[in-house]
């Protein structure tokens, strides 16, 4: 179950074990993704309470519930980034998305909701890369389809409320001119062997796949955006923070290896867990199985139906069992979705206590979730309806930002 | 002796034998390049008298001496191209150069002189690709150096007299935006195995090298130039003719394999032999050994000195021997240079007869060559001095052409 067509996995030295396969193109596991194992394999660092406290001190704001609840749970050089910010030096946020057909689903929102929170908290420029070249290379679609997906997805992203004064959204097909110099520098520093080791491509894969990682790496470096950081900027001292799901880490491990060789700071990273499929924790939501995910375009009836039918329950099989044993929150999808979507800590705790102890039934929890999902969808659709083609063009135009 | 840094040659299935190595990055041989063998290995076709006659019939002009003398000696689908032209359909010329530091040498002019002749004879648009990305990837230079080399070399090219109404010159670093869609389509159709087989790259080569062939292939397809062939053109019926030295054939064999898969005509090709080094026939002139080549910027004294000192002689070791046996024209570099540079067929035959039979001495032949080279250089330098930065910009600007 994956967002994209599978690639030939020959050797994923860092992320594939018997129990789980986590690559940018495949996320699957037996018995749930083991995030601790992943952090060990990838060599990143878990975010602890001390780091969250420092985060709150630097921003002067309560940390976003994604951070407090361990949904963004792992990082690289986040401490260094906070030091850099405190000393008043320049940095920027970089995130992205491989555009898919149709509407986004709730899982797709995660990195963007969190990134918007960071943008608001730190008042820094944000660049968002739409990898329509990747989608063309990996999926059986045309360039025109990849372009169309991009514009649809970008409207969904803009609808989340990004500040046009501080946000530049670009697609690789339209912006390659500016990425190419850094992509070349990166691709001169990495051997084919290294690409194979990091991404697991094989000799029978199209050669285009080998060229994509440098293109995803390029926006980590500030001179890829001369309209934001004009020539003459102190490029080697401008840092970058990349919020992303942890399956994207291989790209940025590669980027961090290369950075000092070509005169830049290593980008800092903050990793999220996956938004699970309705059917359970073993994987993330997938755009290719409509019943694995709730889409922002799903009607209230469909949302209701999907949650009722498909959301895996950790509750007792009967009312009596549930009252006796309570629900297993660790595998209950509706409860997990609430940890993502219900901001109110007290309310969430109340549900956890009641549902976990058998005082609440699965159907009640599902009803709470359904209400939140429907109202979130409706708010989103209203906001999205206001995103005209002109607004889209404005966000994607090459221009100075104000920050 | 090669124009560029050597690459790891792991497997050049089509062009490397015990006696000769011919790749886009290396030309060397024992006892002279065997062009018949190369034609067999590459699977191209030798140009015969019938094809030259047809060429002259279609253009209504005498064929260029490069064609008559077998300097452009091999082709792919040239007959089909001439049929296409006769039926009044659209086509364009595409050639290119990997920019080098300093001035061009005489060998570099070959494809451009011939291409200009074709442009004049057929009145078709011409696109010239400057592969500064390739030079960056293969040589130890910066992107800025690669850009500077480009502008210097382009001035030399423009000075050959190309018609600005029909000629578009671009560098990959500046024009990648327009090449990227076709480069992606090409790179989706070719496996890594195929790139390895064609170009001989290995797993310890930088991954950037693997991406370059699609970028050199892209200009073979007309929609890479929407300002010349606007959207809505009958792209699948616009042909392309590529004049190039035969070492560039691997790129275009690959391109021809891919063309029908992505909806285009296969490009036609016309291949030249190499302009030999002063030291002899075994290789081509090299930009990395100043004494192997005569540069367009060499002063008359240097030209004289280089020819006198280094041009390998096929004449007798003494006056008496030369008078008795005559010169071996097949290995005499000065005579071969005259076949490139002396347009007058009668004069050339006169020299061949006299020198070959011992009635002329090497020094006399060298003096004739020196005079031609010096006057060619001087004409070139005068023409080049008129190529201002504005003229350069005009040739490289994205604009409509008139043809």
Coordinates of C-alpha atoms in Angstrom, one line a residue, chain B residues 160-394:
Chain B
X160 CA 31.9 31.8 -38.7
X161 CA 29.0 33.7 -40.2
X162 CA 25.8 32.0 -39.0
X163 CA 22.6 33.8 -40.0
X164 CA 21.0 35.3 -36.8
X165 CA 17.6 35.0 -38.5
X166 CA 17.9 31.3 -38.6
X167 CA 20.2 30.4 -35.7
X168 CA 19.5 29.9 -32.0
X169 CA 22.5 29.2 -29.7
X170 CA 21.8 28.1 -26.2
X171 CA 23.7 26.8 -23.2
X172 CA 22.2 24.0 -21.1
X173 CA 22.6 26.0 -17.9
X174 CA 20.5 28.8 -19.4
X175 CA 18.0 26.7 -21.4
X176 CA 17.4 23.6 -19.2
X177 CA 13.8 24.8 -18.5
X178 CA 12.9 23.9 -22.1
X179 CA 15.0 20.8 -22.4
X180 CA 13.8 19.2 -19.1
X181 CA 10.4 17.8 -20.4
X182 CA 12.0 15.9 -23.2
X183 CA 15.0 14.9 -21.0
X184 CA 12.5 13.4 -18.6
X185 CA 10.6 11.6 -21.3
X186 CA 13.9 10.2 -22.6
X187 CA 15.2 9.3 -19.2
X188 CA 12.0 7.4 -18.4
X189 CA 12.5 5.2 -21.5
X190 CA 16.2 4.2 -20.9
X191 CA 17.4 1.9 -18.2
X192 CA 20.6 2.4 -16.3
X193 CA 21.9 -0.8 -18.0
X194 CA 21.4 0.8 -21.4
X195 CA 23.2 4.0 -20.4
X196 CA 26.1 1.9 -19.1
X197 CA 26.2 -0.2 -22.3
X198 CA 26.2 2.8 -24.5
X199 CA 28.5 5.2 -22.6
X200 CA 30.6 2.9 -20.5
X201 CA 29.9 4.6 -17.2
X202 CA 30.4 2.6 -14.0
X203 CA 28.9 2.5 -10.5
X204 CA 31.7 4.7 -9.1
X205 CA 31.0 7.5 -11.6
X206 CA 29.0 10.5 -10.3
X207 CA 25.3 10.0 -10.9
X208 CA 25.2 13.3 -12.8
X209 CA 27.0 11.7 -15.7
X210 CA 24.0 9.3 -16.2
X211 CA 21.7 12.2 -16.5
X212 CA 23.6 14.0 -19.2
X213 CA 22.9 11.9 -22.2
X214 CA 19.1 12.7 -22.1
X215 CA 20.0 16.4 -22.0
X216 CA 22.2 16.1 -25.1
X217 CA 19.4 14.1 -26.8
X218 CA 16.6 16.5 -26.0
X219 CA 17.3 19.2 -28.7
X220 CA 16.8 16.5 -31.4
X221 CA 13.1 16.9 -30.8
X222 CA 11.3 20.0 -32.1
X223 CA 9.1 20.8 -29.1
X224 CA 12.3 21.6 -27.2
X225 CA 12.1 24.9 -29.1
X226 CA 8.6 26.2 -28.7
X227 CA 9.8 29.7 -29.9
X228 CA 10.9 28.1 -33.2
X229 CA 8.2 25.4 -33.5
X230 CA 5.2 26.8 -31.6
X231 CA 2.8 24.6 -29.6
X232 CA 0.3 23.1 -32.1
X233 CA 3.1 22.3 -34.7
X234 CA 3.0 18.9 -36.2
X235 CA 5.8 17.8 -34.0
X236 CA 5.8 14.2 -35.0
X237 CA 6.6 15.1 -38.6
X238 CA 9.4 17.7 -38.0
X239 CA 12.7 16.0 -38.7
X240 CA 16.2 16.9 -37.4
X241 CA 19.6 16.5 -39.0
X242 CA 22.6 16.4 -36.7
X243 CA 26.1 17.1 -38.2
X244 CA 28.7 15.9 -35.7
X245 CA 32.0 14.1 -35.3
X246 CA 31.5 10.4 -35.2
X247 CA 32.5 10.1 -31.5
X248 CA 29.1 11.8 -30.7
X249 CA 27.2 9.0 -32.4
X250 CA 26.4 7.1 -29.2
X251 CA 24.2 9.9 -27.9
X252 CA 22.2 9.9 -31.1
X253 CA 21.9 6.1 -31.4
X254 CA 20.3 6.3 -28.0
X255 CA 18.1 9.2 -29.2
X256 CA 17.1 7.3 -32.3
X257 CA 16.1 4.3 -30.1
X258 CA 13.9 6.5 -27.9
X259 CA 12.4 8.8 -30.6
X260 CA 9.5 6.6 -31.8
X261 CA 8.6 5.6 -28.2
X262 CA 7.9 9.3 -27.3
X263 CA 6.3 10.2 -30.6
X264 CA 9.0 11.8 -32.7
X265 CA 11.0 11.1 -35.8
X266 CA 14.4 9.6 -35.4
X267 CA 17.0 12.3 -36.0
X268 CA 19.2 11.9 -39.1
X269 CA 22.9 12.1 -38.7
X270 CA 25.9 13.1 -40.8
X271 CA 29.3 12.1 -39.2
X272 CA 32.7 13.7 -39.7
X273 CA 36.1 12.2 -39.3
X274 CA 38.4 13.8 -36.7
X275 CA 40.8 16.6 -37.5
X276 CA 44.1 14.9 -36.6
X277 CA 46.6 16.2 -34.1
X278 CA 49.7 17.8 -35.5
X279 CA 51.6 14.7 -34.3
X280 CA 49.6 12.4 -36.5
X281 CA 46.6 10.5 -37.6
X282 CA 46.0 8.4 -34.5
X283 CA 43.8 10.9 -32.8
X284 CA 42.0 14.2 -33.0
X285 CA 43.3 17.6 -32.0
X286 CA 43.1 18.1 -28.3
X287 CA 42.4 21.3 -26.3
X288 CA 44.5 19.9 -23.4
X289 CA 47.8 19.7 -25.3
X290 CA 48.6 23.2 -26.8
X291 CA 51.2 21.7 -29.1
X292 CA 48.8 19.1 -30.6
X293 CA 46.7 21.8 -32.3
X294 CA 46.7 25.1 -34.0
X295 CA 44.4 27.6 -32.3
X296 CA 42.5 30.4 -34.0
X297 CA 44.2 32.7 -31.5
X298 CA 47.7 31.6 -32.3
X299 CA 49.9 34.4 -33.8
X300 CA 51.4 33.9 -37.3
X301 CA 54.7 33.1 -35.7
X302 CA 53.2 30.5 -33.5
X303 CA 51.3 28.9 -36.4
X304 CA 54.5 28.8 -38.4
X305 CA 56.4 27.4 -35.6
X306 CA 53.9 24.7 -34.7
X307 CA 53.5 23.5 -38.3
X308 CA 57.3 23.5 -38.9
X309 CA 58.1 21.7 -35.7
X310 CA 55.2 19.4 -35.0
X311 CA 53.2 18.6 -38.2
X312 CA 54.1 15.0 -38.8
X313 CA 55.6 14.5 -42.3
X314 CA 55.0 11.6 -44.7
X315 CA 57.9 12.9 -46.8
X316 CA 61.3 11.3 -47.2
X317 CA 63.9 11.8 -44.4
X318 CA 66.2 13.5 -46.8
X319 CA 65.8 15.7 -49.9
X320 CA 67.2 12.8 -52.0
X321 CA 64.8 10.2 -50.4
X322 CA 61.8 12.5 -51.0
X323 CA 62.8 13.1 -54.6
X324 CA 63.2 9.3 -55.1
X325 CA 60.2 7.9 -53.3
X326 CA 57.8 10.8 -52.8
X327 CA 55.7 11.4 -49.7
X328 CA 53.2 9.0 -48.1
X329 CA 50.2 11.3 -48.2
X330 CA 48.1 8.9 -46.1
X331 CA 50.2 9.8 -43.0
X332 CA 51.3 13.3 -43.8
X333 CA 49.5 15.8 -41.5
X334 CA 50.2 18.9 -43.5
X335 CA 48.7 17.4 -46.6
X336 CA 45.7 16.2 -44.6
X337 CA 45.1 19.6 -43.1
X338 CA 45.1 21.0 -46.7
X339 CA 42.3 18.6 -47.6
X340 CA 40.3 20.3 -44.8
X341 CA 41.4 23.8 -45.5
X342 CA 42.2 24.2 -49.2
X343 CA 38.9 24.5 -51.0
X344 CA 40.4 24.6 -54.6
X345 CA 40.2 21.0 -55.9
X346 CA 42.6 21.5 -58.8
X347 CA 45.2 23.1 -56.5
X348 CA 44.9 20.3 -54.0
X349 CA 45.3 17.6 -56.7
X350 CA 48.4 19.4 -58.1
X351 CA 50.0 19.4 -54.6
X352 CA 49.1 15.7 -54.1
X353 CA 50.6 14.7 -57.4
X354 CA 53.8 16.8 -56.9
X355 CA 54.3 15.9 -53.2
X356 CA 53.4 12.3 -53.6
X357 CA 55.8 11.8 -56.5
X358 CA 58.7 13.6 -54.9
X359 CA 58.6 16.8 -57.0
X360 CA 57.6 18.9 -54.0
X361 CA 59.3 19.0 -50.6
X362 CA 57.6 18.8 -47.2
X363 CA 58.7 22.4 -46.4
X364 CA 56.9 23.7 -49.5
X365 CA 53.7 21.9 -48.5
X366 CA 54.0 23.3 -45.0
X367 CA 54.5 26.8 -46.3
X368 CA 51.3 26.6 -48.3
X369 CA 49.4 25.3 -45.2
X370 CA 51.0 28.0 -43.0
X371 CA 49.8 30.7 -45.4
X372 CA 46.2 29.3 -45.4
X373 CA 46.1 28.9 -41.6
X374 CA 47.4 32.4 -41.0
X375 CA 45.0 34.0 -43.4
X376 CA 42.1 31.9 -42.0
X377 CA 43.0 32.9 -38.4
X378 CA 43.3 36.5 -39.3
X379 CA 40.0 36.6 -41.1
X380 CA 38.5 34.8 -38.1
X381 CA 40.0 37.2 -35.6
X382 CA 38.7 40.2 -37.5
X383 CA 35.2 38.7 -37.7
X384 CA 35.3 37.7 -34.0
X385 CA 36.3 41.2 -32.9
X386 CA 32.9 42.4 -34.3
X387 CA 31.0 40.0 -32.1
X388 CA 30.0 42.2 -29.2
X389 CA 28.3 41.0 -26.0
X390 CA 25.0 42.3 -27.5
X391 CA 25.4 40.2 -30.6
X392 CA 26.1 37.2 -28.4
X393 CA 23.0 37.9 -26.4
X394 CA 20.9 38.3 -29.5

